[in-house]
Coordinates of C-alpha atoms (C1' of nucleotides) in Angstrom, one line a residue:
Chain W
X1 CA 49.5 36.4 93.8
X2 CA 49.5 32.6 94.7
X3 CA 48.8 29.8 93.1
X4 CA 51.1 28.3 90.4
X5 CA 54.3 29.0 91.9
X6 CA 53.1 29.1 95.5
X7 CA 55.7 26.7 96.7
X8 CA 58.0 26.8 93.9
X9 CA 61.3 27.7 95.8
X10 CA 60.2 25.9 98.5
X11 CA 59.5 22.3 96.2
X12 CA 63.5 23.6 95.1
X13 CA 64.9 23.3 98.0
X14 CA 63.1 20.1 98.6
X15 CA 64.2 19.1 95.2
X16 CA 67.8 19.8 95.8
X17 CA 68.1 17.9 99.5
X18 CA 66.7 15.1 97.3
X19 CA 68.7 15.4 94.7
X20 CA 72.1 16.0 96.7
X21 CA 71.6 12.8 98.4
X22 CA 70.6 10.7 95.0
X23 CA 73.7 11.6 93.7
X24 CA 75.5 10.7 96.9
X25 CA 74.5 7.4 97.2
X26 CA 75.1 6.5 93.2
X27 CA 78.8 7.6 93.8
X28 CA 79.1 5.3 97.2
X29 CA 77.8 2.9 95.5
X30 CA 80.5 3.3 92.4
X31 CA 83.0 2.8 95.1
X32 CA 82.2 0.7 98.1
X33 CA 79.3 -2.3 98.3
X34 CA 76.0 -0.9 98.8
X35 CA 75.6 -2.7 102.2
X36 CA 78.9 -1.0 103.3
X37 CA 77.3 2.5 103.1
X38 CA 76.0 4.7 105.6
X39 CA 73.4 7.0 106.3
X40 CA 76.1 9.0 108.0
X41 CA 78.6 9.0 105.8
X42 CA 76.1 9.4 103.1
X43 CA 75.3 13.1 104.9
X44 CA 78.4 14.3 105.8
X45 CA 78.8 14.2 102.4
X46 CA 75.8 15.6 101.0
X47 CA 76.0 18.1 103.7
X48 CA 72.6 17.2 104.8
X49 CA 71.8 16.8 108.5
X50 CA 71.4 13.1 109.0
X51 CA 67.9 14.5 110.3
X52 CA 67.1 15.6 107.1
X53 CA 67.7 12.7 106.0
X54 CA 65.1 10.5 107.9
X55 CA 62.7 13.4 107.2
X56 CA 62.8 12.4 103.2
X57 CA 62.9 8.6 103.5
X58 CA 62.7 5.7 105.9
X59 CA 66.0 4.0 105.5
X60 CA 68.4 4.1 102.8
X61 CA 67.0 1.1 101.1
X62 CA 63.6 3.5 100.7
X63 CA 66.4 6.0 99.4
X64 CA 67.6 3.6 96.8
X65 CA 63.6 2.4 95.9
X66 CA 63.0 6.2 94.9
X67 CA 65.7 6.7 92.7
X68 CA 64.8 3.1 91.1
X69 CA 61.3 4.0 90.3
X70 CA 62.5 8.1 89.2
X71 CA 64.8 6.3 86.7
X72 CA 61.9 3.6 85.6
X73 CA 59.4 7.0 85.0
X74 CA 62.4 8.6 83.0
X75 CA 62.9 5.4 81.0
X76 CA 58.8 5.3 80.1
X77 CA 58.7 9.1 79.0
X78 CA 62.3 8.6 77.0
X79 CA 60.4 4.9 75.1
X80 CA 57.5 7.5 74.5
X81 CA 59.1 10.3 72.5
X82 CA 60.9 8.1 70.9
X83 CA 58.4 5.5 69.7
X84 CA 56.2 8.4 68.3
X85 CA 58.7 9.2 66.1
X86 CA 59.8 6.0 64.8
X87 CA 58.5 3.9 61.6
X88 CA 56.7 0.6 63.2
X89 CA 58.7 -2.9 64.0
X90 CA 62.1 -4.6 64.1
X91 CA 64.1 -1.3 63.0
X92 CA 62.0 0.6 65.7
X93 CA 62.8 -1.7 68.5
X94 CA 66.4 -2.1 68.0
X95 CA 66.8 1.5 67.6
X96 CA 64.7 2.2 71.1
X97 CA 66.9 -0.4 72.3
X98 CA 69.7 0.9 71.4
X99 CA 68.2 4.5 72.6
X100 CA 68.6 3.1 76.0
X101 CA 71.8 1.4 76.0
X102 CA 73.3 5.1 74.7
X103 CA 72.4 6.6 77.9
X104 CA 74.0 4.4 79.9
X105 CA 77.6 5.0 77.9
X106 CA 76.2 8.9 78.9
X107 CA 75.5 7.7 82.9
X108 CA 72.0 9.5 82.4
X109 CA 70.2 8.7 85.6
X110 CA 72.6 6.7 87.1
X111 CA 71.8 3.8 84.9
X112 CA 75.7 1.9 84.9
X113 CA 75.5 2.2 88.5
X114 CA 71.5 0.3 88.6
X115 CA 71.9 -1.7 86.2
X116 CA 75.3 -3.0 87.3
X117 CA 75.7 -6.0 89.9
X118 CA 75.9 -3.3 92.2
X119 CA 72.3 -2.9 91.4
X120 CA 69.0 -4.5 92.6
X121 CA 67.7 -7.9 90.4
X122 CA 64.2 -5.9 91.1
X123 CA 64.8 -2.9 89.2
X124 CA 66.6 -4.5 86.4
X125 CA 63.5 -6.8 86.0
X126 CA 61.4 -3.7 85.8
X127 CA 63.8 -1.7 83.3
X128 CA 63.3 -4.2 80.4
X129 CA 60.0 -5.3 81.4
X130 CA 59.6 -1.6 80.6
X131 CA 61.5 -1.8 77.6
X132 CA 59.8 -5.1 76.1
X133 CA 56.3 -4.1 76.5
X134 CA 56.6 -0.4 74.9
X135 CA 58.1 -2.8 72.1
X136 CA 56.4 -5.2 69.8
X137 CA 57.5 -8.3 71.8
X138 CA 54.3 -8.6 73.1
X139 CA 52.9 -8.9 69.9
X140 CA 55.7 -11.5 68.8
X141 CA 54.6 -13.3 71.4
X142 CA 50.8 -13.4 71.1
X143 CA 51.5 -16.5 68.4
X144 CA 52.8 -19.6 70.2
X145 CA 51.9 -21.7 73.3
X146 CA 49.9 -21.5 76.4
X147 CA 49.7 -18.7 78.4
X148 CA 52.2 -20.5 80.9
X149 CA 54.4 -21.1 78.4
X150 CA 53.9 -18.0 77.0
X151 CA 55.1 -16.4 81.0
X152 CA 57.9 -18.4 81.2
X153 CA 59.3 -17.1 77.7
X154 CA 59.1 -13.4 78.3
X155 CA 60.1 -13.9 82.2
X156 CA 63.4 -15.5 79.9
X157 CA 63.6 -13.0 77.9
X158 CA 63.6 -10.1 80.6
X159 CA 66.0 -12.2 83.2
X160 CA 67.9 -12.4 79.1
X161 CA 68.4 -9.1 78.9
X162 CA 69.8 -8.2 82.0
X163 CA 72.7 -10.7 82.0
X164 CA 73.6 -9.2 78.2
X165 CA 73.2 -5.8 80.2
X166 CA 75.2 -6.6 83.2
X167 CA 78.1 -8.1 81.2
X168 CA 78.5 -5.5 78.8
X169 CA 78.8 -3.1 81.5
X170 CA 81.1 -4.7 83.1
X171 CA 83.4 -5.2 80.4
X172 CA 83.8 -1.6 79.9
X173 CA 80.6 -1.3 77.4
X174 CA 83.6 -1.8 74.3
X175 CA 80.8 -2.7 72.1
X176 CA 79.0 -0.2 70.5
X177 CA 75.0 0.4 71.8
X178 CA 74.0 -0.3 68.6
X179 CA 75.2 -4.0 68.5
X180 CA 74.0 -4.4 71.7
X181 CA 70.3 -3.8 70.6
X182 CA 70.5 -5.7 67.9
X183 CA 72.5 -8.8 69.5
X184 CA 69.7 -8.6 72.5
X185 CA 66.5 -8.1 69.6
X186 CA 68.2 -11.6 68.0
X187 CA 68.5 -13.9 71.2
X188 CA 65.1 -12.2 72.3
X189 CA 63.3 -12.9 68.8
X190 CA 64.9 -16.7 68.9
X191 CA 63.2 -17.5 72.1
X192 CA 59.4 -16.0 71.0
Chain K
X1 CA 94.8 -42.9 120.0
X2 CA 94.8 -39.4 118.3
X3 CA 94.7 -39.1 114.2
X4 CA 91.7 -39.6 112.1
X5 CA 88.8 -38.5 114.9
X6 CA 90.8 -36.5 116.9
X7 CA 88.6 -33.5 116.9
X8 CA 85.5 -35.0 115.8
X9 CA 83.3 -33.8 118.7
X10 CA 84.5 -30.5 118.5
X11 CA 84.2 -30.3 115.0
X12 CA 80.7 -31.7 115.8
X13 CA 80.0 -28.7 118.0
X14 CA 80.9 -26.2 115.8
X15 CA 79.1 -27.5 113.0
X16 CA 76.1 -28.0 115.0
X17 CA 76.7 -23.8 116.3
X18 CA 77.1 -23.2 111.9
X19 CA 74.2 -24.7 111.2
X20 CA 71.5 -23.5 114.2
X21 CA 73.3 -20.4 113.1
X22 CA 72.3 -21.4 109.1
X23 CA 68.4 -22.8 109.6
X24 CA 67.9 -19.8 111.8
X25 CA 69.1 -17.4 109.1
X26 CA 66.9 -19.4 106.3
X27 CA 64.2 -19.4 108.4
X28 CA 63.7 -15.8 109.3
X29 CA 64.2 -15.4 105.4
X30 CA 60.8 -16.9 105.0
X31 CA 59.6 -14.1 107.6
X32 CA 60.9 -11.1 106.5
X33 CA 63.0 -9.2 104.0
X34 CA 66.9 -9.8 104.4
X35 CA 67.8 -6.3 105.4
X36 CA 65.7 -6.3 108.2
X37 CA 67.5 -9.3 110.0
X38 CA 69.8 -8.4 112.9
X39 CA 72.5 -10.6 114.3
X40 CA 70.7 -10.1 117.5
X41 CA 67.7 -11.8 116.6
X42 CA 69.2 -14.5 114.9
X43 CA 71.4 -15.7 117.9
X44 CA 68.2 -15.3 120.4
X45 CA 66.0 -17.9 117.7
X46 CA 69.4 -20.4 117.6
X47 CA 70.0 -20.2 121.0
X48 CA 73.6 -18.7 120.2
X49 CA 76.0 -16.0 121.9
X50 CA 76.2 -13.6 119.7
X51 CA 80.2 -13.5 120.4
X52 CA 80.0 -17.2 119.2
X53 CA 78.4 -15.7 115.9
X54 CA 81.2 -13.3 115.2
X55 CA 83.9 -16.1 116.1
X56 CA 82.3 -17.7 113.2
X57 CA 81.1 -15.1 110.9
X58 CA 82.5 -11.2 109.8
X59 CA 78.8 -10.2 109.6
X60 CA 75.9 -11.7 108.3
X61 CA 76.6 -11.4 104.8
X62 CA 79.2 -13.3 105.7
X63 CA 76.9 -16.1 106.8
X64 CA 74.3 -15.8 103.6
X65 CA 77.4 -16.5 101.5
X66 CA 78.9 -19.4 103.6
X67 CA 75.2 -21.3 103.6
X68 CA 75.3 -20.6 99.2
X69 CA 79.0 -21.5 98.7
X70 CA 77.8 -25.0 100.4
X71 CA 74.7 -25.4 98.5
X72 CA 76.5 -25.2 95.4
X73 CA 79.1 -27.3 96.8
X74 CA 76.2 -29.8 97.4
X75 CA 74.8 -29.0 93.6
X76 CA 77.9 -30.3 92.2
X77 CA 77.8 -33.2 94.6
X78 CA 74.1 -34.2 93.1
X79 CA 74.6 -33.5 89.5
X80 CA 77.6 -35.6 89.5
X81 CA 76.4 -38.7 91.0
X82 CA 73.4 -38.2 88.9
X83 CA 75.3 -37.7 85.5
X84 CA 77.3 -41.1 86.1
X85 CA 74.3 -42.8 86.2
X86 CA 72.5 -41.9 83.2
X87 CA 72.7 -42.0 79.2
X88 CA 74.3 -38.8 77.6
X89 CA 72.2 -36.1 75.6
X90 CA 69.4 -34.2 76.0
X91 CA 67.3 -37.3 78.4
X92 CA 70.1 -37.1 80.6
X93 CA 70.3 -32.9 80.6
X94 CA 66.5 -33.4 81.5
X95 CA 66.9 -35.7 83.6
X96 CA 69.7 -33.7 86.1
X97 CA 67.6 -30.5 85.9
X98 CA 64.5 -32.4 86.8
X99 CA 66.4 -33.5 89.9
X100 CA 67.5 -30.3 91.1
X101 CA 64.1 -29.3 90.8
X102 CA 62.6 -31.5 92.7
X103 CA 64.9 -30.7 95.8
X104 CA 63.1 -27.3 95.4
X105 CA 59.9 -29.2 96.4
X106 CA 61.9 -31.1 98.7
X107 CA 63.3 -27.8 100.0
X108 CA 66.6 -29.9 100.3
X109 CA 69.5 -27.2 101.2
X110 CA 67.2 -24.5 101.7
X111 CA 66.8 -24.0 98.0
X112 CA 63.5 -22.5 97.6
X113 CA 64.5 -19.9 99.9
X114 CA 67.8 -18.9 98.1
X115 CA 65.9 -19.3 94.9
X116 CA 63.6 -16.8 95.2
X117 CA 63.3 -13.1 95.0
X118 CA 64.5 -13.2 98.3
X119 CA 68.0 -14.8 97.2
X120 CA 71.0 -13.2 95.9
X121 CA 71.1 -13.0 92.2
X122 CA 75.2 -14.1 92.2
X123 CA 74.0 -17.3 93.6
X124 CA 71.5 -17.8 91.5
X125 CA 73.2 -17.6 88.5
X126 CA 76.2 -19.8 90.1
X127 CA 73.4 -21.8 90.7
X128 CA 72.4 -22.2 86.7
X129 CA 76.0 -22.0 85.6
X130 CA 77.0 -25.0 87.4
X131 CA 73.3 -26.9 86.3
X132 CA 74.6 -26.1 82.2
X133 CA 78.2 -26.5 82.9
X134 CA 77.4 -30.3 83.9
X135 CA 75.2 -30.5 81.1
X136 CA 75.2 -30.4 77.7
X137 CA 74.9 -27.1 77.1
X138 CA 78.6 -26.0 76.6
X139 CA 78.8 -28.5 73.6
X140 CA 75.4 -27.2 72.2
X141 CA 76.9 -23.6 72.4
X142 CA 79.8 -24.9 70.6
X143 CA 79.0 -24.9 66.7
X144 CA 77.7 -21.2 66.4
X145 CA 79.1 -17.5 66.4
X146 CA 81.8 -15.4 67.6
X147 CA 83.2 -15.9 71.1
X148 CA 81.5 -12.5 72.6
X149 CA 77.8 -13.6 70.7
X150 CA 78.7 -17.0 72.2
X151 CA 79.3 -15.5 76.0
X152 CA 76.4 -13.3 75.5
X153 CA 73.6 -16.2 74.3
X154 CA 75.2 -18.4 77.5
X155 CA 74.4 -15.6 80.3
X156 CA 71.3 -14.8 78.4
X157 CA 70.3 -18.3 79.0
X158 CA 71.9 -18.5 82.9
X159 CA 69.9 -15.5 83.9
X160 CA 66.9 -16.4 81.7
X161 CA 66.5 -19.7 83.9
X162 CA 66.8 -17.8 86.8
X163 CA 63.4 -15.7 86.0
X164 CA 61.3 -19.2 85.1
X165 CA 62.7 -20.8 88.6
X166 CA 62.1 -17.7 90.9
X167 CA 58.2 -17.3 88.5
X168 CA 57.7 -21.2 89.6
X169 CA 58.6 -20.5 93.2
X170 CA 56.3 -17.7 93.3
X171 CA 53.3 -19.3 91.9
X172 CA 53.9 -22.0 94.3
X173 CA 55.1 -24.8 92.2
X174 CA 52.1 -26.0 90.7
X175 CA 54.0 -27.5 87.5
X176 CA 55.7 -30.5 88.0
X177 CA 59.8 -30.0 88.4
X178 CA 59.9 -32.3 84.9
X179 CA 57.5 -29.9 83.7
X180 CA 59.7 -27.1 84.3
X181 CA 63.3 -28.4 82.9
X182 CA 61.6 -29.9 79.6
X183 CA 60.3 -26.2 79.3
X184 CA 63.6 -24.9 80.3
X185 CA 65.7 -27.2 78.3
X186 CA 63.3 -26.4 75.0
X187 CA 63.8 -22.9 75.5
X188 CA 68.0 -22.4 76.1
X189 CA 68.0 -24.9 73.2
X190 CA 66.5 -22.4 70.9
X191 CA 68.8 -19.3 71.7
X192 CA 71.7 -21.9 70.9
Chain T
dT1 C1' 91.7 -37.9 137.7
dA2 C1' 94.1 -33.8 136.4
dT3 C1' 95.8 -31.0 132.5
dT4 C1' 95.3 -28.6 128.4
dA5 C1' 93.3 -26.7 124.4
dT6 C1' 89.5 -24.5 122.3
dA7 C1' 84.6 -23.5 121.7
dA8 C1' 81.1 -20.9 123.9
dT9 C1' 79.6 -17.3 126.9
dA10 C1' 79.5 -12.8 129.3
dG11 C1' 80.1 -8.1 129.4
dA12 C1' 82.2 -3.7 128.0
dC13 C1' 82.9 -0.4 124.4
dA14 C1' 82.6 3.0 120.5
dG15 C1' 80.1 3.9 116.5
dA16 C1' 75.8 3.8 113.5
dT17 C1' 70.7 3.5 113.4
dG18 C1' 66.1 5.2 113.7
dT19 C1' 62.9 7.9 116.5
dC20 C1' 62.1 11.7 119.1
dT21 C1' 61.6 16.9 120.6
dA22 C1' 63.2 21.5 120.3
dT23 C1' 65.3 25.1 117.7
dT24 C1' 66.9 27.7 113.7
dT25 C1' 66.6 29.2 109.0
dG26 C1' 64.6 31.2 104.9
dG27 C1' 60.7 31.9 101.5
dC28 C1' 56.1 33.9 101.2
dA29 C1' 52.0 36.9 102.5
dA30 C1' 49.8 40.5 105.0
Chain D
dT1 C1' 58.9 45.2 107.8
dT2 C1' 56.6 41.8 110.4
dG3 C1' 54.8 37.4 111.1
dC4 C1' 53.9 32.8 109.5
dC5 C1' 55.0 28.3 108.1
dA6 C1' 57.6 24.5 106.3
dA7 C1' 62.3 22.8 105.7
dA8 C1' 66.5 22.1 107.8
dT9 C1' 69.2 21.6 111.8
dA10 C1' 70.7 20.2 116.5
dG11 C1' 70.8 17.1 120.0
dA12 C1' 69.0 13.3 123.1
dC13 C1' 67.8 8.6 123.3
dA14 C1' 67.4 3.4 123.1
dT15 C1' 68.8 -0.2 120.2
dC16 C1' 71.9 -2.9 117.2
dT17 C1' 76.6 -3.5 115.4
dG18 C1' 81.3 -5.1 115.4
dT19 C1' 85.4 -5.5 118.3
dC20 C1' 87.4 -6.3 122.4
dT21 C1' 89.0 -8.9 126.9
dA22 C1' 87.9 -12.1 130.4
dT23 C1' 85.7 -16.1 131.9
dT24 C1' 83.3 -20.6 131.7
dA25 C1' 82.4 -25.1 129.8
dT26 C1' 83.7 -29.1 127.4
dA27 C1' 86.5 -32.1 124.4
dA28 C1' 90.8 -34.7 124.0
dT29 C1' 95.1 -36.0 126.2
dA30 C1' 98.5 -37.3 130.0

DNA sequence: TATTATAATAGACAGATGTCTATTTGGCAA
DNA sequence: TTGCCAAATAGACATCTGTCTATTATAATA
């Protein structure tokens, strides 16, 4: 036979080399500045050669870029589900909303970590552009203003969203995701 | 004589090493992406040892946030001389942001540069922070909601400006800087 | 002018980086 | 089992980093 499962333990072990030094990184990042961190440190303690390493990715920003745009494909697929299932407008959004702010009380895909000041301003951009546009604020927005205008509110909004974000999580997320969402779907609504 | 100019030559000489060492670093900015800068280059551009550039600096992080802790020192500098000369309220709130925005153009203190995408985002919201704090804004934020709703609506609108500067830097300043804080100020007005 | 203090330079050093080539390991097929 | 192939490892290399120590150059003083 061949085939389907050809490569299968062999895209495993690929899998895990990857996924041993994603989850290295995220926890140097929880304890030193990104810019502090090592390849080699990084390796010793994945216990991964540092060869390895450079096999996988060019640098460790490259490193950081792939787990950025894994956790932006995971955040489309989780909008997805959960927009199918979901009666239409305001009560939908916050609840998608809040759908996301729950995972990062969970730590799902590292998202405290990326979404913390620790994190890149480009990712977070991406994360509730993400969020916004598999939302109705587009259509909230088709009303008003030139198209300009219309730019410069939802480039805002986004920018918005990610100081809420960023200051909830750093004040040990004591609010509830729930009144995050809704909180954020206020200001947000205010502005369009 | 000794006293009031004692040193002034030598401090002369090391400013003139800080900032060679400063416009280099802003310059290569423009060129390529931050994390691809070495110290080595840098000194070969200014025509500095690179033993002078660790007398001066821990590393060359070190040296980004020495050239922003100035700028902002400058900021303050510029709104205050500004907001002694003008009538309160929202013409004079204009007014001030208009002028920061124009050094943009002016590319006074190597704004667009730290601005941009290319910038740190802790600057960048200093940056805002110190533009509303001079302002109006604090007063504006002063009638509604709880303390945490009142935080959250102020770095929603700190970050939010962030995203319509770095947009207009991008797009290569096409509106007009009074363009830019009328739209600004019409928009942190309504999440107030 | 000669002296002194300090900024700038020069060079050495260990450690990390990124790029190699060569070798070993382990899953899959004949 | 045997052989094949891709992933992982090992190690060499030039380069950059950050930290030294020693030396040179240049202000301000005596």
């Amino acid at each position: 036979m061949e085939g389907q499962n050809q490569n299968l333990n062999l895209n495993r072990k690929i899998q895990y080399t990857r996924m041993v030094l994603s989850d290295g990184l995220i926890e140097l990042m929880k304890a030193k500045p990104f810019e502090k961190i090592t390849v080699k440190e990084l390796c010793e303690r994945a216990n991964v050669n540092r060869s390895t390493f450079y096999t996988h990715y060019e640098d460790i920003y490259a490193l950081l870029r792939s787990i950025e745009e894994e956790t932006l494909a995971w955040e489309r697929g989780e909008m997805e589900t959960l927009l199918g299932k979901w009666e239409e407008g305001k009560r939908a959004t916050i609840r998608s909303l809040e759908r996301l702010f729950e995972c990062f009380v969970e730590n799902r895909k590292y998202l405290q970590v990326l979404m913390s000041e620790k994190g890149s301003i480009s990712f977070q951009k991406k994360f509730f552009f993400v969020a916004y546009q598999m939302n109705d604020f587009p259509a909230a927005q088709s009303r008003a203003a030139p198209p300009f205008e219309k730019e410069m509110r939802f480039l805002f909004v986004v920018n918005g969203g990610v100081g809420i974000v960023q200051h909830w999580l750093k004040t040990g997320m004591k609010e509830s995701p729930r009144a995050i969402a809704e909180i954020l779907y206020d200001i947000a609504l205010s502005v369009f």
